[in-house]
Coordinates of C-alpha atoms in Angstrom, one line a residue:
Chain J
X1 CA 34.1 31.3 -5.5
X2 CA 30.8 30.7 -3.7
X3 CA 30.9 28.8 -1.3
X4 CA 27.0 28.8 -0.2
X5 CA 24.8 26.2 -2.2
X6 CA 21.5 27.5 -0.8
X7 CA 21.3 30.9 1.2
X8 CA 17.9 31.7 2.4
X9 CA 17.3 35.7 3.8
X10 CA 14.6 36.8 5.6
X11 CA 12.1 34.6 4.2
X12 CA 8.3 34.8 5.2
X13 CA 5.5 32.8 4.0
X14 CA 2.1 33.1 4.4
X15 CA -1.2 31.8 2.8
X16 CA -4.3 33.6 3.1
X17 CA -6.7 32.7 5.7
X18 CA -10.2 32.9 6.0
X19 CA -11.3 36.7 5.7
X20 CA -11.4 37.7 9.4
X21 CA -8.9 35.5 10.7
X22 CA -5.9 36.9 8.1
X23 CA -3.4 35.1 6.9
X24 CA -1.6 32.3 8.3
X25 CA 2.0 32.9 8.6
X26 CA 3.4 29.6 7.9
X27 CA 7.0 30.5 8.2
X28 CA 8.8 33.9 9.5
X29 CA 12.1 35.4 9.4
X30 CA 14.3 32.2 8.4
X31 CA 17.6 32.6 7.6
X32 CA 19.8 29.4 6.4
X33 CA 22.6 29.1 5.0
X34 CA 23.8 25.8 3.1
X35 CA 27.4 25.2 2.3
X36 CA 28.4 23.5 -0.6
X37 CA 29.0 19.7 -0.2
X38 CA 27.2 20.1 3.5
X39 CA 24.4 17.4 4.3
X40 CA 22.1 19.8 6.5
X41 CA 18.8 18.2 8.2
X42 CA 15.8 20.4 8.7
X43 CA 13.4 19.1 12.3
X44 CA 10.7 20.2 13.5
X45 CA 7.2 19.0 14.8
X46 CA 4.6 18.2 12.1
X47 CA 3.0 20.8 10.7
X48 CA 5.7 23.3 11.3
X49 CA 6.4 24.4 7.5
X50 CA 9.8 22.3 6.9
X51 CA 8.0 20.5 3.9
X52 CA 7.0 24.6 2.8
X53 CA 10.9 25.5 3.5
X54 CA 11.9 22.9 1.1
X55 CA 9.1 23.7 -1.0
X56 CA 10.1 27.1 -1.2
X57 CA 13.5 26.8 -1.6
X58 CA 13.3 24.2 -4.9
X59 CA 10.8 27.0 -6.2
X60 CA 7.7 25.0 -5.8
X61 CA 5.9 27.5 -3.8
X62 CA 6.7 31.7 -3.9
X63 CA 8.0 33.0 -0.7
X64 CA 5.6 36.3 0.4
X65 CA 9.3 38.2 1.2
X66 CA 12.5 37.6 1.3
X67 CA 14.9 35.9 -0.8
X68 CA 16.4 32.8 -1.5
X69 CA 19.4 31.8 -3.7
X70 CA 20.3 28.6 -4.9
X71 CA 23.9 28.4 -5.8
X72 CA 24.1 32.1 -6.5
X73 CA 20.8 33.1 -8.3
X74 CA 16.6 33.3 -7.1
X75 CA 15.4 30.1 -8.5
X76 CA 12.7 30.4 -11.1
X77 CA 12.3 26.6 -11.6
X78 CA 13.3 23.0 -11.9
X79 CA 16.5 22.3 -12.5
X80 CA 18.8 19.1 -13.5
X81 CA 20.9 20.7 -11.3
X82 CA 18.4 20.4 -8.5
X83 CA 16.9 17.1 -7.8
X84 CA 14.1 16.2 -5.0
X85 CA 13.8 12.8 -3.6
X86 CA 10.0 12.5 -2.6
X87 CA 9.0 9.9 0.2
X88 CA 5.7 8.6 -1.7
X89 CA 7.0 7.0 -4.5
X90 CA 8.2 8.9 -7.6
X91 CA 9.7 6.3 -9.3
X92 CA 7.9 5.7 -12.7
X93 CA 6.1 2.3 -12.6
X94 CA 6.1 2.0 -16.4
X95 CA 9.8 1.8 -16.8
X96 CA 12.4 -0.9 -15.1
X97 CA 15.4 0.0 -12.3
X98 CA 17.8 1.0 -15.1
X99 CA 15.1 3.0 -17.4
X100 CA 14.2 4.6 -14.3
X101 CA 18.0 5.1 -13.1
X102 CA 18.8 6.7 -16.7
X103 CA 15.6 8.8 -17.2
X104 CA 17.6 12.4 -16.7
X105 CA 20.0 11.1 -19.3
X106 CA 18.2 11.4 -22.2
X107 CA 20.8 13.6 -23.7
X108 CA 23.7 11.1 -22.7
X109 CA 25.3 9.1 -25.4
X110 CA 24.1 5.4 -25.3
X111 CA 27.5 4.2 -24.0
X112 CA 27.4 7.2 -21.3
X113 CA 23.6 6.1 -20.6
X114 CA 24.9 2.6 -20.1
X115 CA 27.6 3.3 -18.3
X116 CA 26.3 5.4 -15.3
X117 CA 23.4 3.4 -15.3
X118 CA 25.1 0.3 -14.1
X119 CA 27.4 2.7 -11.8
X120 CA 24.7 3.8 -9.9
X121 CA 22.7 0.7 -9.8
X122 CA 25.9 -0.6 -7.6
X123 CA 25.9 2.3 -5.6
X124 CA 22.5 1.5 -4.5
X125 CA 23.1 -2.4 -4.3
X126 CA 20.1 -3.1 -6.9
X127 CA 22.6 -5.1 -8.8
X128 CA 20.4 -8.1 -10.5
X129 CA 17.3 -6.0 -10.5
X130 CA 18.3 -4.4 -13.7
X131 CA 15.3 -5.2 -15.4
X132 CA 12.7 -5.4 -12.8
X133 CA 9.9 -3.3 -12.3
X134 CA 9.5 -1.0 -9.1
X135 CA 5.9 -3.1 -8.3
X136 CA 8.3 -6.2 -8.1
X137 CA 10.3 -4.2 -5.5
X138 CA 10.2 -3.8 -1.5
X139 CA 9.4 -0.4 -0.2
X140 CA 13.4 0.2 0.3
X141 CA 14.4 -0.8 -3.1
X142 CA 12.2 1.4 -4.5
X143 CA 13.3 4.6 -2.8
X144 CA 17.4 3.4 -3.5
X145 CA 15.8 3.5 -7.4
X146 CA 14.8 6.9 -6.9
X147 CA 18.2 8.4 -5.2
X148 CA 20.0 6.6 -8.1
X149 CA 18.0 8.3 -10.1
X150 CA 18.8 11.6 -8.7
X151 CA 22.2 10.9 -8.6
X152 CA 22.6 9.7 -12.2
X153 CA 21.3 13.2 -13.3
X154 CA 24.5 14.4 -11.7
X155 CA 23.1 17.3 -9.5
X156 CA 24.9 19.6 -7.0
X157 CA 21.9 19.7 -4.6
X158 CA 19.6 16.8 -3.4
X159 CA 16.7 17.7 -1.8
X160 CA 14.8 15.1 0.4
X161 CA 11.2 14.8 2.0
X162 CA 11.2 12.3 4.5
X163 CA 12.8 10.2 1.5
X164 CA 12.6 6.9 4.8
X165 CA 9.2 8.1 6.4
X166 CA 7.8 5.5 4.6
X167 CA 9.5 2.6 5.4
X168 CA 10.0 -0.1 8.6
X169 CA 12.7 0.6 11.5
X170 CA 15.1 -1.7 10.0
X171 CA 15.4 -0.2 6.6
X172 CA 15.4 3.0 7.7
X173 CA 18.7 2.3 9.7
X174 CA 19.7 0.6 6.6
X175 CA 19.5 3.3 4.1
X176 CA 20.8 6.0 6.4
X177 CA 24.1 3.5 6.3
X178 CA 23.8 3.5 2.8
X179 CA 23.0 7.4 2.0
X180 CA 26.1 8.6 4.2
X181 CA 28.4 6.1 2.2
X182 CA 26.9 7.5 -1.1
X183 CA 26.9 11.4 0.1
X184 CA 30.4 11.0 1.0
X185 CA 31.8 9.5 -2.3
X186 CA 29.9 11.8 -4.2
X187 CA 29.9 15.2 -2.2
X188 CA 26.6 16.7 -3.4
X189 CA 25.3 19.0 -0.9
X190 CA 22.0 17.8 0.4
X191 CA 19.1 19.2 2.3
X192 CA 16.9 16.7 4.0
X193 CA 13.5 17.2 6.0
X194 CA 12.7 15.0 8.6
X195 CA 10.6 14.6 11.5
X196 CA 12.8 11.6 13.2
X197 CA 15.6 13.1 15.1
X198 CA 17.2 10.2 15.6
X199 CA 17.5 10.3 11.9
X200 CA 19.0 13.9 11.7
X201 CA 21.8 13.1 14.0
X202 CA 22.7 10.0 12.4
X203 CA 23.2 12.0 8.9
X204 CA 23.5 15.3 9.2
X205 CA 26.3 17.6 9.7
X206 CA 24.2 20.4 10.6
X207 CA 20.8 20.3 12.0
X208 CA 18.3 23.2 11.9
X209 CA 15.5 22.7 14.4
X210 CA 12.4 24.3 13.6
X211 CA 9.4 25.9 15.4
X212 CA 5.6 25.1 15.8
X213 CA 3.8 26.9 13.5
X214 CA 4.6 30.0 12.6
X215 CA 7.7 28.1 12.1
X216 CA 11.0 29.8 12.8
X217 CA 14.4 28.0 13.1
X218 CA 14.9 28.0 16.9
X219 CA 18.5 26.7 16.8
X220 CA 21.3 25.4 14.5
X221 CA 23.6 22.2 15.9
X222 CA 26.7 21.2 13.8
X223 CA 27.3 17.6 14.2
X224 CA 30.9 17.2 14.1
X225 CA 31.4 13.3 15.0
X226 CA 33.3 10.9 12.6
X227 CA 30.8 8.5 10.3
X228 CA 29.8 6.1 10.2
X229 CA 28.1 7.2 13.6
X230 CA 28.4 5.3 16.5
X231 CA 25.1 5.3 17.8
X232 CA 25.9 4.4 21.7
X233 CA 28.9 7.2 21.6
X234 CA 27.9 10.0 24.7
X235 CA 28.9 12.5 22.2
X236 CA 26.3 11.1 20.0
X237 CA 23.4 11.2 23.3
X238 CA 24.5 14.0 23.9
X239 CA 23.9 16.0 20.4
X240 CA 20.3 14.2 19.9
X241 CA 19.3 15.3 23.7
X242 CA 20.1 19.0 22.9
X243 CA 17.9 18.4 19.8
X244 CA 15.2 16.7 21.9
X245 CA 15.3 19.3 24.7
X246 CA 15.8 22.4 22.2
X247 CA 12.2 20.9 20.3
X248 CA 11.0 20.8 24.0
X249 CA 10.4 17.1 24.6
X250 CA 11.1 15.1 27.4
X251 CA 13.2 11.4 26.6
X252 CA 11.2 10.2 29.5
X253 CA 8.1 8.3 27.9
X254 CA 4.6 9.0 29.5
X255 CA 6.5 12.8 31.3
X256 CA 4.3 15.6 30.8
Chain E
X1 CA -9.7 -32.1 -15.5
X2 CA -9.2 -29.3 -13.0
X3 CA -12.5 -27.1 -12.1
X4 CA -12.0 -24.4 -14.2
X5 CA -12.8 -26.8 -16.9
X6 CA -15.8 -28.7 -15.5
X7 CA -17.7 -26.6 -13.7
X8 CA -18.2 -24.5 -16.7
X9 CA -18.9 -27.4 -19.0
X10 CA -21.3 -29.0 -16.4
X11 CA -23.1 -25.3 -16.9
X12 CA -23.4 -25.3 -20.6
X13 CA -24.7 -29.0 -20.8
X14 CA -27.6 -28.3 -18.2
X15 CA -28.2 -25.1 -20.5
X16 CA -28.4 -27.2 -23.1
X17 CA -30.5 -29.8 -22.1
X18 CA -32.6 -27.3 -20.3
X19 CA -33.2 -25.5 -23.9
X20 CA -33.9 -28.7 -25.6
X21 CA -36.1 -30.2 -23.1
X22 CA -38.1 -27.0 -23.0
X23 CA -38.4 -26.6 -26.9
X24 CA -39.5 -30.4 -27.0
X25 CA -42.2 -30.1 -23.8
X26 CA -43.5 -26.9 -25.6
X27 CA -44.0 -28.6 -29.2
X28 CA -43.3 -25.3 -30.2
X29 CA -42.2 -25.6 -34.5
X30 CA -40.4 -22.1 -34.7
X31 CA -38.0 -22.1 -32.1
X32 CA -35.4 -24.3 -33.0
X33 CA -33.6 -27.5 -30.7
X34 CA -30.0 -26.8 -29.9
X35 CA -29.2 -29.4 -32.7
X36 CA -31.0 -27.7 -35.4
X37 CA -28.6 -24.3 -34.4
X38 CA -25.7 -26.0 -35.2
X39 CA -27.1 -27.6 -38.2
X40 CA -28.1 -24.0 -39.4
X41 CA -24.5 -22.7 -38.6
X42 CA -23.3 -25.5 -40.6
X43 CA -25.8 -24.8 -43.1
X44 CA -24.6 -21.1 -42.9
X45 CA -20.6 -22.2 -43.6
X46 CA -22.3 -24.1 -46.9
X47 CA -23.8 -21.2 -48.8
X48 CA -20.5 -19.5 -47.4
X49 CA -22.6 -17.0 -45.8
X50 CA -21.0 -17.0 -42.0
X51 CA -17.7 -16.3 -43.2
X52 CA -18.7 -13.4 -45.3
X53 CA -21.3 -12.1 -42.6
X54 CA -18.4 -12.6 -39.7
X55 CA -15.7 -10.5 -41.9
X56 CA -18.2 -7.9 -42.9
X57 CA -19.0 -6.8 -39.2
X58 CA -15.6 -7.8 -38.2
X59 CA -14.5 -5.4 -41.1
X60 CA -16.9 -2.4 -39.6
X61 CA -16.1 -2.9 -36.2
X62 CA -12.3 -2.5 -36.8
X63 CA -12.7 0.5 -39.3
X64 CA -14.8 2.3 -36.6
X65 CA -13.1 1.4 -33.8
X66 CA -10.1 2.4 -34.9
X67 CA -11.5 5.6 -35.8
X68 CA -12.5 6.1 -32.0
X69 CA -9.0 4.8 -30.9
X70 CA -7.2 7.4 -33.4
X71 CA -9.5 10.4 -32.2
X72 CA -10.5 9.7 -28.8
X73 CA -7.0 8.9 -26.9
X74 CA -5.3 12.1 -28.7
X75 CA -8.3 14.4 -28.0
X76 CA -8.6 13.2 -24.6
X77 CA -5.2 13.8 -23.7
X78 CA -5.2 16.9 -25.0
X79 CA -8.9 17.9 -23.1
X80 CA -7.1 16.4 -19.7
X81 CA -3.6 18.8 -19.6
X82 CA -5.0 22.0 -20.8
X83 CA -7.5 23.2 -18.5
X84 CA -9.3 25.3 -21.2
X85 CA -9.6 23.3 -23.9
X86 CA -11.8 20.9 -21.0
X87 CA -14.0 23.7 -20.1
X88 CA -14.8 25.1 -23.3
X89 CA -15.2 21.3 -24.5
X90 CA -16.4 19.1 -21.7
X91 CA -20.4 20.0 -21.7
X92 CA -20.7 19.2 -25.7
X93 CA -18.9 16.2 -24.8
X94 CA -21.4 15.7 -22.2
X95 CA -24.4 16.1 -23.7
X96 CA -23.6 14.3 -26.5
X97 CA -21.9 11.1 -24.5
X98 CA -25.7 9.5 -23.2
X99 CA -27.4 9.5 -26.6
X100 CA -27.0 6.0 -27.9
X101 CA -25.6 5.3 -30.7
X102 CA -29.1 3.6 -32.1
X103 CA -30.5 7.1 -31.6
X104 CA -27.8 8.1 -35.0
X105 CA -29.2 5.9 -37.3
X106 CA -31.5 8.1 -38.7
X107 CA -28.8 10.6 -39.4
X108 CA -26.4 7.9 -40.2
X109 CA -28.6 7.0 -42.8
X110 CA -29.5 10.2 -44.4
X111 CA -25.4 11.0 -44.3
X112 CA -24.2 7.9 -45.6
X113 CA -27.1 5.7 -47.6
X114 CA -27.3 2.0 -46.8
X115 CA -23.5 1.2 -47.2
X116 CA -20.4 0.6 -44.7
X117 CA -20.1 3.9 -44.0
X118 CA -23.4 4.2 -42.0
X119 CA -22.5 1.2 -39.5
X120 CA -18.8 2.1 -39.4
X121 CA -20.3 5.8 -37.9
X122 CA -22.4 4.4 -35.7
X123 CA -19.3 2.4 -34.5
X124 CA -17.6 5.1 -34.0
X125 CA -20.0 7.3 -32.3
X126 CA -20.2 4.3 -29.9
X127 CA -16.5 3.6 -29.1
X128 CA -15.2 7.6 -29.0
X129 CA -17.0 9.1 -26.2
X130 CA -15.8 6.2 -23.4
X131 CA -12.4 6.5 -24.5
X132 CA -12.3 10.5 -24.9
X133 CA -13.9 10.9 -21.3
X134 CA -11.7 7.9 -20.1
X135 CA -8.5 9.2 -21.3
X136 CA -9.0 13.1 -20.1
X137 CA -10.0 11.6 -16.4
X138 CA -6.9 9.5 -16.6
X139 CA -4.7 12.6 -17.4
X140 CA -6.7 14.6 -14.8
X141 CA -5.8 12.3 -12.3
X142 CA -2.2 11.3 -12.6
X143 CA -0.1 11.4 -9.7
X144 CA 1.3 14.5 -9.1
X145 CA 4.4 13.4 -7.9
X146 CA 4.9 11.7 -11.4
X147 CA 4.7 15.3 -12.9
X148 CA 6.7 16.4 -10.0
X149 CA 9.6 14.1 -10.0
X150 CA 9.6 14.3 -14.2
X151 CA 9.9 18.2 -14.1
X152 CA 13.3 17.6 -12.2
X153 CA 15.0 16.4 -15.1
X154 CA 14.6 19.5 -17.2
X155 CA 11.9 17.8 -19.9
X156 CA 10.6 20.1 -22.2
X157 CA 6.0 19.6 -22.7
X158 CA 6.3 17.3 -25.4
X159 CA 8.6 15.2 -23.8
X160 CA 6.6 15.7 -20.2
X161 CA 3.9 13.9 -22.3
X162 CA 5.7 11.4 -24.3
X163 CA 7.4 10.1 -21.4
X164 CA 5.4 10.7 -18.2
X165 CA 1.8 11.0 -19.2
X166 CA 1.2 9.0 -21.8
X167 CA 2.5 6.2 -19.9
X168 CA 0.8 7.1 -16.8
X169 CA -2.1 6.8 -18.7
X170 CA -1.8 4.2 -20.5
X171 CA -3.1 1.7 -18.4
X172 CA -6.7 3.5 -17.9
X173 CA -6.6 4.4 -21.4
X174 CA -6.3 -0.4 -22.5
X175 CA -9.5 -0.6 -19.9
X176 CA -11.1 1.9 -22.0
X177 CA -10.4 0.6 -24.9
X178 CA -11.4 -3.1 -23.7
X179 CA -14.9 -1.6 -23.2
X180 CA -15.6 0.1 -25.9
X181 CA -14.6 -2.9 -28.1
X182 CA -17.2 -4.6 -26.2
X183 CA -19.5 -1.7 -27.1
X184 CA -19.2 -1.3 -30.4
X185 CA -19.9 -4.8 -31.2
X186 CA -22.9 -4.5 -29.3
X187 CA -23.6 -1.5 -31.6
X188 CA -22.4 -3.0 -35.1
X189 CA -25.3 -6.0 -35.0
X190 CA -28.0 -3.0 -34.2
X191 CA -26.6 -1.0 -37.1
X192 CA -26.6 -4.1 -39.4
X193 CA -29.9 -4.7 -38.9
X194 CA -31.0 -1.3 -40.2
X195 CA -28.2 0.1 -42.3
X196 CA -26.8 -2.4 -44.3
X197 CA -27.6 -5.9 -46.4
X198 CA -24.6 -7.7 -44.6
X199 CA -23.1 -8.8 -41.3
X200 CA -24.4 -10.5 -38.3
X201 CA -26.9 -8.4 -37.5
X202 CA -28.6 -8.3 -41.4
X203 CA -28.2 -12.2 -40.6
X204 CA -30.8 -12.0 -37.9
X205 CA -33.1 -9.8 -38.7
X206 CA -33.7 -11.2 -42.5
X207 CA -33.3 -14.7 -41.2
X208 CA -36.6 -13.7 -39.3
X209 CA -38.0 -11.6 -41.7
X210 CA -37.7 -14.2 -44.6
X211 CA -39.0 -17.1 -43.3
X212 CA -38.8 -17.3 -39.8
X213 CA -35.5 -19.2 -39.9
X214 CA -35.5 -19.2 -36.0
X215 CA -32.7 -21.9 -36.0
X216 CA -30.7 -18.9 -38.4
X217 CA -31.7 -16.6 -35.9
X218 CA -29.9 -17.9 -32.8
X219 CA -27.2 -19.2 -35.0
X220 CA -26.4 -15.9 -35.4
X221 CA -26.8 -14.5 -31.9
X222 CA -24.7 -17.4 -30.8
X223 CA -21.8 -16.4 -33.3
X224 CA -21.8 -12.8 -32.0
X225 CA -21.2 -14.6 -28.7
X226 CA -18.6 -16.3 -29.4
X227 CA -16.9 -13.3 -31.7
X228 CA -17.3 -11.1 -28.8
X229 CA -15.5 -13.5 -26.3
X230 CA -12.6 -13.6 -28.6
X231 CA -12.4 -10.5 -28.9
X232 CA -12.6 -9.4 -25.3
X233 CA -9.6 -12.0 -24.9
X234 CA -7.6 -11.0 -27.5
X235 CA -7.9 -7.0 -26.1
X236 CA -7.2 -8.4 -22.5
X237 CA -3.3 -9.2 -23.8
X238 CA -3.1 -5.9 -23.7
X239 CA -3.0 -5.3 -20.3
X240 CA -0.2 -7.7 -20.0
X241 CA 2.2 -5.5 -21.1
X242 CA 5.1 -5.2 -18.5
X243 CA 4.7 -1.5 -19.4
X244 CA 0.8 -1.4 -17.8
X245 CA 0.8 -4.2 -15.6
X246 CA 1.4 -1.9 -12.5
X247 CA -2.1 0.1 -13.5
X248 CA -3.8 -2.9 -12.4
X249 CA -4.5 -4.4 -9.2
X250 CA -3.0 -7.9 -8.4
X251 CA -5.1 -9.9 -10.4
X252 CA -1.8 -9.9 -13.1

């Protein structure tokens, strides 16, 4: 059996430029590899490529060489099997927490529909908001409709944009709690972009830093502390200063 | 009584004693005193003229507008998700859109004669371009992360449409319809007043013509007032659909 969910060889990207400038190589020679049930964070500065990484890995955008597989084959397109978690809002206004929870499971029985609808609305501790729309929602509640969502359809890979770059400190911390609860009872394997490296350590159990542009991943840190995460551990420090000193900042506010 | 209720009320009584004060300081003997309007609306209900008038453009508007509804948010969605079918189709749309449905009545009467058909075509003409053009810009501009977030879950194109942008639409589409109701009853009093021998607008224009029945006249105008209010409000419920409320700003 496989045991790589996403396996990414020699991938380059690159858009063409202006005529006499060339192209821009956006990303060179990245090689990833993505266990199955593994929650792996991509960092890098903004502007690096990890959004084009991701982009290129769901199939949203050709790689110019290379290859990637995804659980075993190239990917040629969307896939149940594959769902992304966007951080500007991709839950469907028109439709209420649980007709937005149960839109992959069109095919479901009515019972089944039912019945993983109101699993996953516990999961996500929107229990009572059944029937409320997402412009009655805060920020947070929102994006909890949307993993639900994703995790209704019953995918083996997540993938997530800065699925918290949108919302305040507090329910950031809040929703990492909540994601490594969920990611734990359900094992999906999940790739997640960030730029907060705060954030990485708190979930991941690998993270991949990443390059400026062209981006390249620089270096690859496996996380092995016990969650939830004790944020004050030294073993904990330690792990996010590598990150911090590896991406070539200073933890020293206002140091060159 | 709370403001909403006097301060308009306090308007329409100056109105009206404005209007009456400056019929009476004019001596003028056509235009008619606010009183003699309502005597000719009552006069109107009598010879059971206003209710047949009122159902005969109300009959038009609906047929045509219909039409437009039936035609325009189809087409429109169609013209707004493949690319093609808007570039081949977009610059007859275009040139056709700014000429005024009054401009068709020539046409309308050579096609159709002086029956219901005429008006009912101009009503249409009126109504389908707004909501054609309306309904391909909202499809041209739905969020992409909508599309994006749908294709996830394995849809197929007609269900893409059925359950993504048709709803995503939706909203733009009511505001579209809401104005080109208001339109085309703009545009079914100017037909009537040319096309036909019935309606609101035929009330008008032969109230003038035979006899200079001024008080007739603004009888009618002031019924098409009032018809047009109700019918703006009764359009306006439909942006109070759970389903569309998000479309539009906080005013819901």
């Amino acid at each position: 059996m496989n045991e790589s969910a996403i396996s990414a060889r020699d991938l380059e990207i690159s858009f063409p430029g202006k005529r006499r400038a060339g192209p821009i190589h956006v990303l060179r020679s990245i090689n990833l590899e993505v266990r199955r049930g593994e929650f792996v964070c991509i960092v890098g500065p903004s502007g690096c490529g990890k959004t084009t990484l991701l982009n290129v890995i769901t199939g949203f955008i050709r790689q110019s060489s290379g290859e990637v597989l995804v659980q075993g084959s190239p990917v040629t397109g969307p896939d149940p099997k594959r769902i992304f978690v966007f951080q500007d809002n991709g839950v469907f206004p028109w439709l209420t927490v649980e007709q937005n929870i149960g839109f992959g499971l069109a095919r479901r029985s009515r019972d089944e529909q039912r019945e993983i609808v109101h699993r996953y609305v516990q999961m996500v501790g929107l229990t009572g908001f059944e029937k409320a729309y997402p412009r009655e929602l805060s920020g947070g509640m929102r994006q909890r409709v949307e993993i639900a969502r994703a995790l209704a359809a019953n995918p083996q890979i997540i993938y997530m944009d800065e699925p918290f770059g949108a919302l305040d400190f507090i329910t950031r911390l809040k929703m990492r709690a909540d994601l490594t609860r969920i990611w734990q009872e359900e094992k999906k394997t999940i790739l997640f972009v960030t730029h907060d490296i705060e954030e990485s350590v708190q979930l991941a159990d690998r993270v991949v830093v990443m390059s400026q542009r062209p981006g390249t991943i620089r270096k690859q840190i496996e996380i092995d502390l016990p969650r939830p995460r004790d944020l004050d551990s030294p073993e904990y420090l330690e792990v996010r200063d590598e990150i911090f000193h590896t991406m070539g900042m200073s933890l020293k506010v206002g140091a060159a | 009584m709370n403001k909403s209720v006097l301060l308009p009320a306090a308007v329409l009584l100056a109105v009206y004693g404005l209007w009456d004060g400056a019929v009476l300081l004019s001596h003028s003997d056509i235009f008619p005193r606010p009183y003699q309007v309502f005597l000719g609306i009552a006069e109107l209900m009598q010879r059971g003229l206003l209710l047949k008038y009122v159902v005969a453009s109300l009959f038009r508007v609906s047929i045509g507008f219909t039409l437009a509804v039936l035609i325009g948010v189809p087409v429109g969605l169609l013209l707004g998700w493949f690319r093609p079918a808007f570039l081949a189709f977009n610059p007859l749309i275009q040139i056709l859109r700014p000429i005024s449905p009054i401009a068709w009545i020539p046409i309308a009467i050579l096609w159709f004669h002086v029956d219901d058909r005429a008006p009912i075509f101009l009503i249409f003409l009126s109504s389908v371009f707004p909501i054609t053009v309306t309904s391909i810009a909202a499809v041209q501009n739905i969020q992409p992360v909508y599309v994006r977030a749908a294709e996830n879950f394995g849809l197929t194109r007609l269900e893409l449409f059925r359950r993504v942008i048709f709803p995503a639409c939706l909203p733009q589409i009511i505001t579209s319809l809401r104005i080109s109701l208001g339109i085309a009853w703009l545009v079914v009093v100017a037909a009537e007043m040319i096309a036909v021998n019935s309606g609101l607008g035929y009330l008008i224009i032969d109230a003038r013509n035979a006899g200079k029945r001024y008080d007739l006249v603004v009888a009618g105008m002031l019924m098409i007032g009032l018809i047009g209010l109700i019918l703006d409000l009764l359009i306006r419920r439909l942006e109070r659909f759970e389903e569309v409320k998000w479309g539009y700003s906080d005013r819901n």
